[in-house]
XYZ file of C-alpha atoms in Angstrom:
630
model
C 33.800 4.183 23.581
C 30.969 3.431 20.854
C 29.763 7.294 20.578
C 33.012 8.402 20.383
C 33.967 5.927 17.142
C 30.827 7.109 15.747
C 31.869 10.763 16.411
C 35.184 10.528 14.528
C 33.415 8.639 11.699
C 31.054 11.565 11.272
C 33.844 14.171 11.225
C 35.405 12.138 8.825
C 32.234 11.904 6.653
C 31.911 15.662 6.947
C 34.993 16.123 5.912
C 34.983 14.186 2.729
C 31.367 15.281 1.849
C 32.989 18.875 2.242
C 34.991 17.860 -1.001
C 31.880 15.866 -2.484
C 29.241 18.095 -2.629
C 31.408 20.712 -5.390
C 31.245 17.048 -7.245
C 27.311 16.717 -6.853
C 26.894 20.178 -8.295
C 28.937 19.348 -10.816
C 27.257 16.279 -11.820
C 24.086 18.220 -11.616
C 25.510 20.687 -14.115
C 26.456 17.940 -16.312
C 22.961 16.837 -16.464
C 21.663 19.916 -17.332
C 24.393 20.633 -20.123
C 23.230 17.219 -21.909
C 19.651 18.901 -22.298
C 21.419 20.999 -25.334
C 22.932 17.629 -26.554
C 22.744 16.820 -30.377
C 22.169 12.977 -29.300
C 18.730 12.688 -28.788
C 18.986 9.748 -26.503
C 21.327 11.696 -24.492
C 18.872 14.686 -23.977
C 15.932 12.268 -23.060
C 17.991 10.685 -20.609
C 18.962 13.858 -19.081
C 15.362 14.973 -18.701
C 14.128 11.791 -17.102
C 17.168 11.390 -14.385
C 16.694 15.428 -13.396
C 13.170 14.862 -13.101
C 13.677 11.549 -10.715
C 16.604 13.402 -8.883
C 13.869 16.405 -8.110
C 13.540 18.213 -4.738
C 16.283 16.110 -3.081
C 18.871 17.711 -5.670
C 17.100 21.294 -5.679
C 15.492 20.666 -8.918
C 12.353 22.264 -8.731
C 10.637 21.848 -11.999
C 11.192 18.511 -11.801
C 7.382 17.467 -13.092
C 8.019 20.135 -16.104
C 11.292 17.919 -16.959
C 9.305 14.676 -16.372
C 6.628 15.993 -18.944
C 9.373 16.935 -21.408
C 11.146 13.948 -21.076
C 7.826 11.604 -22.008
C 7.023 14.204 -25.152
C 10.622 13.556 -26.412
C 10.758 9.898 -25.794
C 7.114 9.448 -27.543
C 8.800 11.711 -30.458
C 11.826 9.746 -31.135
C 10.604 6.240 -30.401
C 12.594 5.299 -27.075
C 10.400 3.170 -25.470
C 12.507 2.252 -22.614
C 12.988 5.725 -21.767
C 9.150 6.470 -22.289
C 8.658 3.895 -19.628
C 11.069 5.550 -17.314
C 9.590 9.048 -18.337
C 5.825 7.789 -17.299
C 7.155 6.327 -13.811
C 8.208 9.902 -13.378
C 4.952 11.409 -14.267
C 3.511 8.452 -11.574
C 5.685 9.794 -9.006
C 4.628 13.616 -9.180
C 0.962 12.002 -9.626
C 1.278 10.416 -6.117
C 2.661 13.324 -4.709
C -0.560 15.210 -5.634
C -2.467 12.319 -3.934
C -3.644 11.147 -7.305
C -2.971 7.410 -6.026
C -5.368 5.719 -8.516
C -3.955 7.670 -11.830
C -0.412 6.879 -10.532
C -1.317 3.020 -9.964
C -3.240 2.644 -13.179
C -0.272 4.852 -15.349
C 2.649 2.545 -13.911
C 0.499 -0.710 -14.682
C -0.083 0.305 -18.123
C 3.800 1.071 -18.712
C 4.632 -2.319 -16.720
C 1.955 -4.299 -19.505
C 3.440 -2.463 -22.622
C 6.866 -3.447 -22.292
C 8.166 -7.195 -23.627
C 8.709 -9.649 -21.063
C 12.268 -9.710 -22.425
C 12.704 -6.061 -21.986
C 11.936 -6.470 -18.322
C 14.339 -9.376 -17.493
C 17.205 -6.598 -18.943
C 16.178 -3.608 -17.791
C 16.578 -3.646 -14.111
C 16.805 0.126 -13.914
C 13.060 0.275 -14.924
C 11.980 -2.582 -12.428
C 13.569 -1.070 -9.481
C 11.730 2.153 -10.705
C 8.314 -0.082 -11.086
C 8.785 -1.762 -7.731
C 9.433 1.605 -5.561
C 6.483 3.635 -7.243
C 4.290 0.701 -6.356
C 5.854 0.437 -2.618
C 5.033 4.168 -2.678
C 1.780 4.076 -3.530
C 0.915 0.972 -1.396
C 2.016 2.631 1.910
C -0.482 5.636 2.420
C -3.249 3.316 1.714
C -2.298 1.139 4.721
C -1.173 -1.557 2.206
C 2.100 -1.807 4.633
C 2.708 -5.686 3.754
C 2.564 -5.358 0.452
C 4.346 -2.071 0.437
C 7.622 -3.992 2.120
C 7.198 -6.580 -0.671
C 7.797 -3.838 -3.578
C 10.603 -1.514 -1.409
C 12.645 -5.050 -1.125
C 11.833 -6.026 -4.860
C 13.155 -2.166 -5.556
C 15.974 -2.710 -3.265
C 17.013 -6.209 -4.936
C 17.080 -4.389 -8.691
C 18.828 -1.308 -7.526
C 21.597 -3.340 -6.056
C 22.022 -5.504 -9.391
C 22.791 -1.915 -11.393
C 24.513 -0.601 -8.441
C 22.483 2.724 -8.276
C 23.410 4.357 -5.090
C 20.265 6.636 -5.347
C 18.147 3.551 -5.808
C 19.665 1.906 -3.046
C 19.396 4.668 -0.573
C 15.545 5.387 -1.832
C 14.398 1.474 -1.793
C 16.194 0.933 1.704
C 14.673 4.345 3.342
C 11.214 2.907 2.039
C 12.166 -0.097 3.749
C 13.065 1.406 6.914
C 9.994 3.613 7.053
C 7.574 1.076 6.471
C 9.086 -1.138 9.080
C 8.780 1.951 11.343
C 4.964 1.903 10.124
C 4.197 -1.386 11.173
C 6.209 -0.789 14.775
C 9.135 -3.045 13.972
C 11.367 -0.018 15.034
C 14.406 -2.330 15.451
C 14.506 -4.162 11.858
C 14.073 -0.344 10.484
C 17.402 0.799 12.584
C 19.120 -2.388 11.034
C 18.313 -0.902 7.432
C 19.187 2.776 8.600
C 22.639 1.109 9.583
C 23.151 -0.152 5.970
C 22.004 3.173 4.702
C 25.079 4.617 7.056
C 27.602 2.287 5.221
C 26.100 3.209 1.822
C 26.751 6.676 2.756
C 30.035 6.644 3.739
C 30.783 4.268 0.356
C 29.119 6.661 -1.759
C 30.277 9.923 -0.606
C 27.266 11.365 -1.242
C 26.191 14.335 0.705
C 22.539 14.316 -0.001
C 22.287 10.940 1.021
C 24.273 11.309 4.217
C 22.452 14.147 5.616
C 18.971 12.367 4.780
C 20.270 8.974 6.417
C 21.224 11.106 9.406
C 17.832 12.555 9.144
C 16.042 9.290 8.887
C 17.989 7.597 11.831
C 16.956 10.768 13.901
C 13.369 10.475 13.029
C 13.670 6.991 13.788
C 15.141 7.258 17.436
C 12.416 10.093 17.952
C 9.332 6.900 17.117
C 11.330 5.103 19.472
C 11.054 8.029 22.360
C 15.026 7.756 22.777
C 15.484 11.675 22.546
C 19.250 12.095 23.034
C 20.145 9.864 20.279
C 17.847 11.468 17.751
C 19.065 14.849 19.108
C 22.535 13.904 18.476
C 22.010 12.447 14.531
C 19.675 15.512 14.140
C 22.687 17.725 14.759
C 24.891 15.681 12.366
C 22.302 16.453 9.501
C 22.140 20.180 10.650
C 26.078 20.129 9.962
C 25.696 18.973 6.458
C 22.818 21.578 5.607
C 25.077 24.763 4.381
C 27.008 22.049 2.139
C 24.150 20.988 0.283
C 22.511 24.238 0.032
C 18.983 22.684 -0.427
C 15.623 24.049 0.636
C 14.000 20.796 0.965
C 16.824 19.139 3.333
C 16.219 22.413 5.353
C 12.485 22.050 5.608
C 12.993 18.532 6.721
C 15.828 19.379 9.294
C 13.469 22.403 10.987
C 10.024 20.180 10.799
C 11.435 17.021 12.108
C 13.237 19.413 14.878
C 9.902 20.911 15.609
C 8.592 17.409 16.460
C 11.504 16.316 18.347
C 11.203 19.694 20.453
C 7.443 19.266 21.296
C 8.412 16.075 22.864
C 10.501 17.635 25.331
C 7.800 20.120 25.807
C 9.945 23.058 24.319
C 6.942 24.577 22.544
C 8.735 28.034 22.221
C 11.657 26.220 20.072
C 9.447 23.887 17.995
C 7.055 27.050 16.835
C 10.660 28.519 15.872
C 11.581 25.685 13.913
C 8.246 24.992 12.643
C 8.041 28.640 11.103
C 11.712 28.091 9.551
C 10.004 24.808 8.018
C 7.246 27.368 6.423
C 9.902 29.424 4.816
C 11.924 26.552 3.537
C 8.667 25.164 1.926
C 7.828 28.096 0.490
C 11.271 28.485 -1.603
C 11.028 24.746 -2.288
C 7.115 24.997 -3.474
C 5.703 22.131 -1.668
C 2.155 22.888 -1.000
C 1.805 19.638 0.854
C 4.589 20.207 3.527
C 3.572 23.747 3.996
C 0.207 22.627 4.932
C 1.807 19.917 7.377
C 4.090 23.004 8.718
C 1.323 25.270 9.075
C -1.162 22.635 10.986
C 2.161 21.669 13.320
C 2.110 25.500 13.985
C -1.679 25.845 14.681
C -1.441 22.360 17.044
C 1.359 23.925 19.248
C -0.095 27.306 19.434
C -3.345 25.294 20.562
C -1.378 23.325 23.598
C -0.038 26.678 24.627
C -3.553 27.816 24.990
C -3.293 30.365 22.173
C -6.212 29.807 20.489
C -6.151 33.142 18.187
C -2.604 32.210 16.797
C -3.683 28.892 16.351
C -6.888 29.587 14.595
C -4.550 31.568 12.038
C -2.510 28.835 11.031
C -5.553 26.530 11.245
C -6.941 28.902 8.381
C -3.900 28.820 6.540
C -3.634 24.972 6.911
C -7.226 24.729 5.363
C -6.564 27.071 2.576
C -3.715 25.107 1.522
C -5.351 22.049 1.859
C -8.345 22.799 0.045
C -5.746 23.935 -2.853
C -4.132 20.713 -3.245
C -7.102 18.791 -2.278
C -5.160 16.859 0.869
C -8.140 15.905 2.736
C -6.118 14.642 5.631
C -4.829 17.949 6.459
C -8.184 19.409 5.975
C -9.172 16.522 8.834
C -6.333 17.556 10.952
C -7.530 21.114 11.039
C -10.849 20.722 11.726
C -10.344 18.246 14.600
C -8.187 21.310 15.853
C -10.877 23.704 15.633
C -12.821 21.155 17.392
C -10.509 21.286 20.273
C -10.057 24.551 20.545
C -13.892 25.284 20.495
C -14.102 22.515 23.048
C -11.539 23.927 25.334
C -13.428 27.467 25.042
C -16.917 25.925 25.722
C -18.313 26.783 22.190
C -19.799 22.831 22.229
C -22.053 23.577 19.406
C -19.323 25.176 17.068
C -16.920 21.977 18.562
C -19.335 19.447 17.653
C -19.989 21.057 14.177
C -16.378 20.903 13.710
C -15.621 17.109 14.727
C -18.506 16.253 12.368
C -16.933 17.886 9.477
C -13.738 15.889 10.930
C -15.814 13.019 10.720
C -17.268 13.401 7.322
C -13.442 14.297 5.831
C -12.263 10.610 7.456
C -15.211 8.859 5.754
C -14.222 10.535 2.062
C -10.856 9.301 2.742
C -12.072 5.938 3.561
C -14.131 6.001 0.713
C -11.125 6.980 -1.559
C -9.108 4.250 0.221
C -11.496 1.743 -0.547
C -11.758 2.651 -4.308
C -7.945 2.592 -4.591
C -7.480 -0.522 -2.706
C -10.161 -1.844 -5.147
C -8.178 -1.097 -7.937
C -5.018 -2.572 -6.323
C -7.065 -5.471 -5.793
C -8.467 -5.904 -9.252
C -5.060 -5.618 -11.016
C -3.228 -7.877 -8.207
C -5.763 -10.308 -8.733
C -5.838 -10.274 -12.539
C -2.348 -10.388 -12.737
C -2.480 -13.609 -10.608
C -4.933 -15.107 -12.562
C -3.244 -14.505 -15.885
C -0.157 -16.074 -14.441
C -1.825 -19.111 -13.073
C -3.856 -19.694 -16.492
C -0.460 -19.520 -18.197
C 0.614 -22.389 -16.114
C -2.654 -24.098 -16.595
C -1.941 -23.845 -20.620
C 1.465 -25.234 -20.268
C 0.319 -28.300 -18.457
C -2.557 -28.769 -20.876
C -0.363 -28.495 -24.027
C 1.676 -31.418 -22.821
C -1.824 -33.590 -22.831
C -3.036 -31.905 -26.267
C -1.284 -34.664 -28.561
C -3.328 -37.645 -26.305
C -6.304 -35.693 -26.201
C -6.192 -35.593 -29.866
C -6.178 -39.107 -30.482
C -9.015 -39.711 -28.175
C -11.115 -37.119 -29.843
C -10.639 -38.405 -32.938
C -12.268 -42.025 -31.627
C -14.790 -40.753 -29.399
C -16.101 -37.266 -31.466
C -19.526 -39.029 -32.717
C -20.366 -40.599 -29.091
C -19.140 -37.014 -27.392
C -21.342 -35.103 -29.710
C -24.434 -37.068 -28.997
C -23.530 -36.635 -24.985
C -22.581 -33.026 -25.325
C -26.008 -32.172 -27.115
C -27.903 -34.164 -24.466
C -25.971 -32.028 -21.687
C -26.238 -28.684 -23.881
C -30.331 -29.456 -23.509
C -30.328 -30.435 -19.779
C -27.701 -27.227 -19.079
C -30.011 -24.914 -20.663
C -33.167 -25.934 -18.663
C -31.143 -26.170 -15.750
C -30.015 -22.310 -16.541
C -33.330 -21.138 -17.273
C -34.430 -22.415 -13.889
C -31.573 -20.845 -12.220
C -32.284 -17.776 -13.638
C -35.776 -17.591 -12.668
C -34.545 -18.254 -8.766
C -32.204 -15.733 -9.263
C -34.466 -12.896 -10.198
C -36.672 -13.831 -7.174
C -33.563 -13.586 -4.744
C -32.298 -10.186 -6.176
C -34.328 -7.813 -4.015
C -33.873 -10.295 -0.918
C -29.895 -10.223 -1.876
C -29.980 -6.464 -2.436
C -31.207 -5.734 1.136
C -28.655 -8.389 2.199
C -25.748 -6.789 0.588
C -26.964 -3.245 1.844
C -27.530 -4.729 5.482
C -23.843 -6.082 5.219
C -22.400 -2.604 3.823
C -24.300 -1.043 6.958
C -23.214 -3.405 9.400
C -19.631 -3.238 8.320
C -19.127 0.460 7.647
C -21.946 1.936 10.163
C -20.091 -0.426 12.945
C -16.635 0.651 12.216
C -17.242 4.332 12.207
C -19.302 4.313 15.329
C -16.574 2.618 17.035
C -14.042 5.319 15.418
C -16.250 7.976 17.048
C -16.079 5.943 20.519
C -12.578 6.029 20.077
C -12.072 9.658 18.915
C -14.074 10.625 22.068
C -12.005 8.583 24.376
C -8.818 10.165 22.917
C -10.608 13.736 23.601
C -11.436 12.951 27.386
C -8.134 11.514 27.688
C -9.286 7.698 28.234
C -7.448 6.539 25.333
C -3.847 7.988 24.706
C -3.416 9.712 21.299
C -1.306 6.570 20.312
C -3.398 3.830 21.127
C -6.602 5.969 19.564
C -4.776 6.185 16.524
C -3.363 2.569 16.268
C -6.710 1.628 16.949
C -8.500 3.758 14.283
C -5.763 2.454 11.758
C -6.820 -1.081 12.340
C -10.530 -0.443 12.120
C -10.348 1.708 9.051
C -7.984 -1.148 7.112
C -10.258 -3.721 8.102
C -13.316 -1.754 6.787
C -11.706 -0.897 3.663
C -11.254 -4.803 3.142
C -14.801 -5.464 3.616
C -16.282 -2.991 1.620
C -13.289 -4.268 -1.113
C -15.043 -7.519 -0.813
C -18.486 -6.450 -1.045
C -17.557 -4.123 -4.279
C -15.842 -7.271 -5.937
C -19.127 -9.326 -5.709
C -21.329 -6.851 -6.629
C -19.212 -6.542 -9.915
C -21.472 -8.296 -12.645
C -18.057 -9.144 -14.557
C -16.650 -11.028 -11.542
C -19.838 -13.623 -11.159
C -18.655 -16.549 -13.187
C -17.377 -19.407 -11.629
C -13.997 -18.938 -13.244
C -13.646 -15.261 -11.720
C -14.745 -16.870 -8.442
C -12.104 -19.465 -8.157
C -9.137 -17.152 -9.009
C -10.247 -14.640 -6.587
C -10.535 -17.056 -3.650
C -7.286 -18.629 -4.514
C -5.502 -14.963 -4.983
C -7.033 -13.968 -1.411
C -6.028 -17.623 0.234
C -2.654 -17.288 -1.052
C -2.484 -13.618 0.263
C -3.877 -14.525 3.299
C -1.617 -17.437 3.991
C 1.874 -15.899 3.157
C 0.887 -12.725 4.959
C 0.718 -15.175 8.194
C 4.337 -16.274 6.974
C 3.116 -19.870 6.386
C 3.628 -21.935 2.871
C 0.855 -21.780 0.943
C -0.590 -24.201 -2.077
C -3.068 -23.733 -4.381
C -4.300 -26.260 -7.054
C -6.981 -24.994 -9.759
C -8.917 -27.616 -12.263
C -7.416 -27.956 -15.511
C -10.590 -26.616 -17.053
C -13.323 -24.306 -15.678
C -16.757 -24.057 -17.074
C -17.991 -20.886 -18.237
C -21.119 -20.737 -15.607
C -22.625 -17.969 -14.185
C -22.965 -18.186 -10.177
C -24.198 -14.902 -9.284
C -23.257 -12.369 -6.470
C -25.063 -14.171 -3.984
C -23.504 -17.730 -4.602
C -19.946 -15.820 -4.963
C -19.853 -13.788 -2.241
C -21.039 -16.885 0.321
C -18.709 -19.217 -1.516
C -15.576 -16.578 -0.916
C -16.811 -15.763 2.526
C -16.911 -19.813 3.174
C -13.490 -20.278 1.933
C -11.971 -17.103 3.666
C -13.285 -17.981 6.613
C -12.065 -21.523 6.766
C -8.515 -20.284 6.010
C -8.435 -17.535 8.468
C -9.459 -20.156 11.144
C -6.689 -22.266 10.323
C -4.139 -19.343 10.272
C -5.280 -18.364 13.741
C -5.853 -22.007 15.421
C -3.932 -24.628 13.283
C -0.702 -23.818 14.128
C 0.201 -25.162 10.723
C 3.506 -24.541 8.520
C 1.517 -25.559 5.370
C -1.935 -24.342 4.657
C -3.389 -25.998 1.012
C -6.581 -25.112 -0.793
C -7.739 -27.371 -3.829
C -10.580 -26.270 -6.465
C -12.293 -29.436 -8.346
C -14.699 -29.581 -10.955
C -17.273 -32.722 -11.721
C -20.724 -32.050 -11.485
C -20.431 -29.733 -8.908
C -17.908 -27.631 -7.368
C -15.212 -29.002 -4.685
C -13.195 -27.161 -2.353
C -10.552 -28.903 -0.279
C -8.658 -27.032 2.703
C -6.042 -29.026 4.383
C -3.767 -27.969 7.053
C -0.828 -29.662 8.582
C -1.358 -28.401 11.984
C -2.804 -29.490 15.628
C -6.063 -30.699 14.407
C -8.691 -31.749 16.708
C -11.482 -34.134 18.030
C -14.778 -33.758 15.664
C -16.546 -35.245 18.092
C -15.862 -32.433 20.736
C -18.494 -29.776 20.839
C -16.683 -26.093 20.995
C -18.582 -22.961 22.043
C -17.225 -20.957 19.036
C -19.022 -19.966 16.112
C -16.573 -21.487 13.416
C -18.289 -24.809 12.530
C -21.422 -23.231 13.038
C -20.594 -20.692 10.074
C -19.621 -23.442 8.080
C -22.743 -24.970 8.303
C -24.841 -21.812 8.108
C -22.987 -20.906 4.738
C -22.871 -24.341 2.995
C -26.489 -24.661 3.393
C -27.392 -21.787 2.050
C -25.299 -22.577 -1.079
C -27.345 -25.953 -1.141
C -24.051 -28.226 -0.584
C -22.638 -30.256 1.985
C -19.150 -30.287 3.952
C -17.318 -32.828 5.327
C -14.527 -32.549 8.229
C -11.535 -35.122 8.580
C -9.395 -33.874 11.574
C -7.840 -35.604 14.528
C -5.279 -34.482 17.328
C -1.665 -33.722 15.685
C -2.637 -35.094 12.455
C -3.956 -31.910 10.775
C -7.391 -31.085 9.212
C -9.302 -31.313 6.160
C -12.401 -29.684 5.228
C -14.479 -30.507 2.027
C -17.226 -28.568 0.768
C -19.468 -29.731 -1.980
C -21.265 -27.037 -4.054
C -23.754 -27.616 -6.509
C -22.560 -25.866 -10.070
C -26.246 -24.644 -10.437
């Protein structure tokens, strides 16, 4: 009964869409006609809108329109349209894998507009958060991507932007699929079906059918996937869109591969190539060539497989698509292995591993930049909060200063001399430790990255020999890569000279702790000191202090069964970090086999400090670290 009802709804959609598609074409024509308007603002808005609609609405020269929109908005000083144009440029940068440049551009654009305009311009905020999500997702930052897509979805709904709701909703659905939360992804797909019904937008309806088909394919539900694929196919003649035709044939090829119908799968892959060339999408062309090469490899038609692998390499090199090159070299390696050309196979797998390392390094760099921007934003917000608190006390502080200035001046001079002496001793101490610390950092990098890559190589070999499934292997490689990238980002942060002050350390720990706790779906409280002295802490002390706090927070998340985790920083004659949870607690007199408590002791001893643990069953845990400032 349910399928019959769905069938009737689908038929009605298609009937309505026949009528609506003419309206959509008319809408695009109206936008193109506005490019010749005498109203300058209308012209700029038309360029920006056409650039954003891009391939989905058969606009192949989207990048040129984005550049023109930016040029004119600057010329006529339309600030908000300039911001939208920059986001369009960012969209095309990320399509060329220039994630770093795209991210820097959207953050720069965000800062340029005033906070008042942000509150009013919900259209900009939709685009801003959507672009961030689209940049985060390929880097493996799935939780951050999901957060950004939900924000974009909220602003798109406020502005009642149907296309915006669809794009952000699709982002949410895709991210849930990446997180293997397919049921939640399907919930959003069903919402998008309702949206398509109300909007009567044929392009949106077609893409929704395709998304649902792909989701069912991920779930291994081939029949349901085929059903929605057929609904998608029925709409293609109505939209006359090369890009949508590519999507249909590409997904159809995967669908057929799943049921081992390789002949038909190859046919649809080659159709996908044809439509890629029409829509001038080289990235998708590289993917299509690789799919064909892989299918021929499965059929043991190695000459054909090599031919299409060559085409993959050629296109991927042209557009600097390293992942596609990695897949291609892996395919070469597999072909040679099957033909007993073990030396050539080894060389190709080595090339693939080299590319994997390059991709990992690129992700480390990009994620480090994400981390830096996120951390600076959080730091700025927290500083504003602290300043607001301080302003309330400023009147009484002024009076106190008036009475105590002479005494304070004497004390300050004495403390300054004392501080200068201590600082000189610290610098001398640091000079002695530099060589040792550099060696330790290099060892850390070797251990973290080397171990990760060794594990990846082992898993790759397990997949090749059939000991591990491809899906399980890919999942493990992704997990190890994400962990390695995180560790490398932390090392890079610690080595950056501008991050080696006490203030930078406190804000960084607070920001990272917040992210860890909130990702675990727990409540977080972070309390900062009202003032932080301008002291250099050095990379060794910074890193050890950060790792100490991180490990404590991580153990609380894993073992405490807490609802809330709180971190508080105090500065007296020493840095005091208090980490408290409301979890199940433990008996501090009992001996434990794990390394957690011993690690706390070792790290705090390296810092010349001490720690106190207060805990009892069902009463939570408080851990206090006291670390000398010099």
